């Protein structure tokens, strides 16, 4: 009987510790979201690396769930619903409704809304920095797992995400609080008059 009580106590203590750790991870992400997701917007530089795409560097402007990214190969606009991707090599603009994983590959700050539902959270500390781990509760979700490295200023420095069995790592530098006009996040045909428009929706 004593063994049963001891085991039950240990399980209960473990559950309480896990719940406290998850709550602490959520607090860190809440603070990060308030810094990065400031009302006026922000900008940063990023480098994306994965076995499928190699390594691509660029810059990004964000405001809420909208983003505008530049790389040597492409320019991407996302207004919160529709994405326009201009491919420089072909002079084509692809219009699409991106998945969660597709958005995160171009916008490392997609996690600002993702973590609020559908993920189990945990956290460890390394000096003044935080390492937060997100694991999807639903096995069909496009982004199954995310590791976030967050510094003492509550800005992420690395985002590592898993889609299926493929890992993508996004390094983020030069984060700046910088107001962005909403028009920045919508493609304007007049700026690319000769481009072929391909609607993939």
Tab-separated table of N, CA and C in Angstrom, residues 6 11 24 36-37 69-70 87 96 155 158 162 172 177 180 182:
chain	number	residue	atom	x	y	z
A	6	UNK	N	3.223	6.020	-2.582
A	6	UNK	CA	4.458	6.700	-2.975
A	6	UNK	C	4.484	6.958	-4.482
A	11	UNK	N	3.872	10.589	-9.151
A	11	UNK	CA	3.187	10.933	-10.409
A	11	UNK	C	2.518	12.291	-10.288
A	24	UNK	N	5.141	28.447	-17.189
A	24	UNK	CA	6.290	29.350	-17.297
A	24	UNK	C	6.671	29.563	-18.758
A	36	UNK	N	7.698	41.244	-29.913
A	36	UNK	CA	7.821	41.063	-31.357
A	36	UNK	C	6.555	41.503	-32.087
A	37	UNK	N	5.418	41.230	-31.482
A	37	UNK	CA	4.154	41.540	-32.138
A	37	UNK	C	3.628	42.929	-31.827
A	69	UNK	N	8.555	39.592	-47.095
A	69	UNK	CA	9.924	39.061	-47.039
A	69	UNK	C	10.637	39.227	-48.372
A	70	UNK	N	11.940	39.515	-48.284
A	70	UNK	CA	12.805	39.626	-49.462
A	70	UNK	C	13.935	38.617	-49.345
A	87	UNK	N	8.628	35.320	-58.142
A	87	UNK	CA	9.848	34.578	-58.431
A	87	UNK	C	10.662	35.370	-59.451
A	96	UNK	N	-1.438	32.279	-53.458
A	96	UNK	CA	-1.809	31.061	-52.737
A	96	UNK	C	-2.356	31.387	-51.353
A	155	UNK	N	13.356	38.488	-27.483
A	155	UNK	CA	13.291	38.375	-28.942
A	155	UNK	C	13.928	37.039	-29.322
A	158	UNK	N	16.640	31.980	-32.649
A	158	UNK	CA	16.589	30.793	-33.508
A	158	UNK	C	15.220	30.126	-33.404
A	162	UNK	N	9.818	21.318	-37.243
A	162	UNK	CA	9.773	20.030	-37.927
A	162	UNK	C	8.456	19.875	-38.671
A	172	UNK	N	17.624	34.328	-36.642
A	172	UNK	CA	17.080	35.686	-36.733
A	172	UNK	C	18.063	36.678	-36.121
A	177	UNK	N	12.223	47.282	-33.733
A	177	UNK	CA	10.851	47.785	-33.656
A	177	UNK	C	10.726	48.895	-34.694
A	180	UNK	N	5.272	49.763	-39.665
A	180	UNK	CA	5.081	49.334	-41.048
A	180	UNK	C	3.682	49.720	-41.520
A	182	UNK	N	0.277	49.236	-43.495
A	182	UNK	CA	-0.435	48.012	-43.867
A	182	UNK	C	-0.289	47.689	-45.355
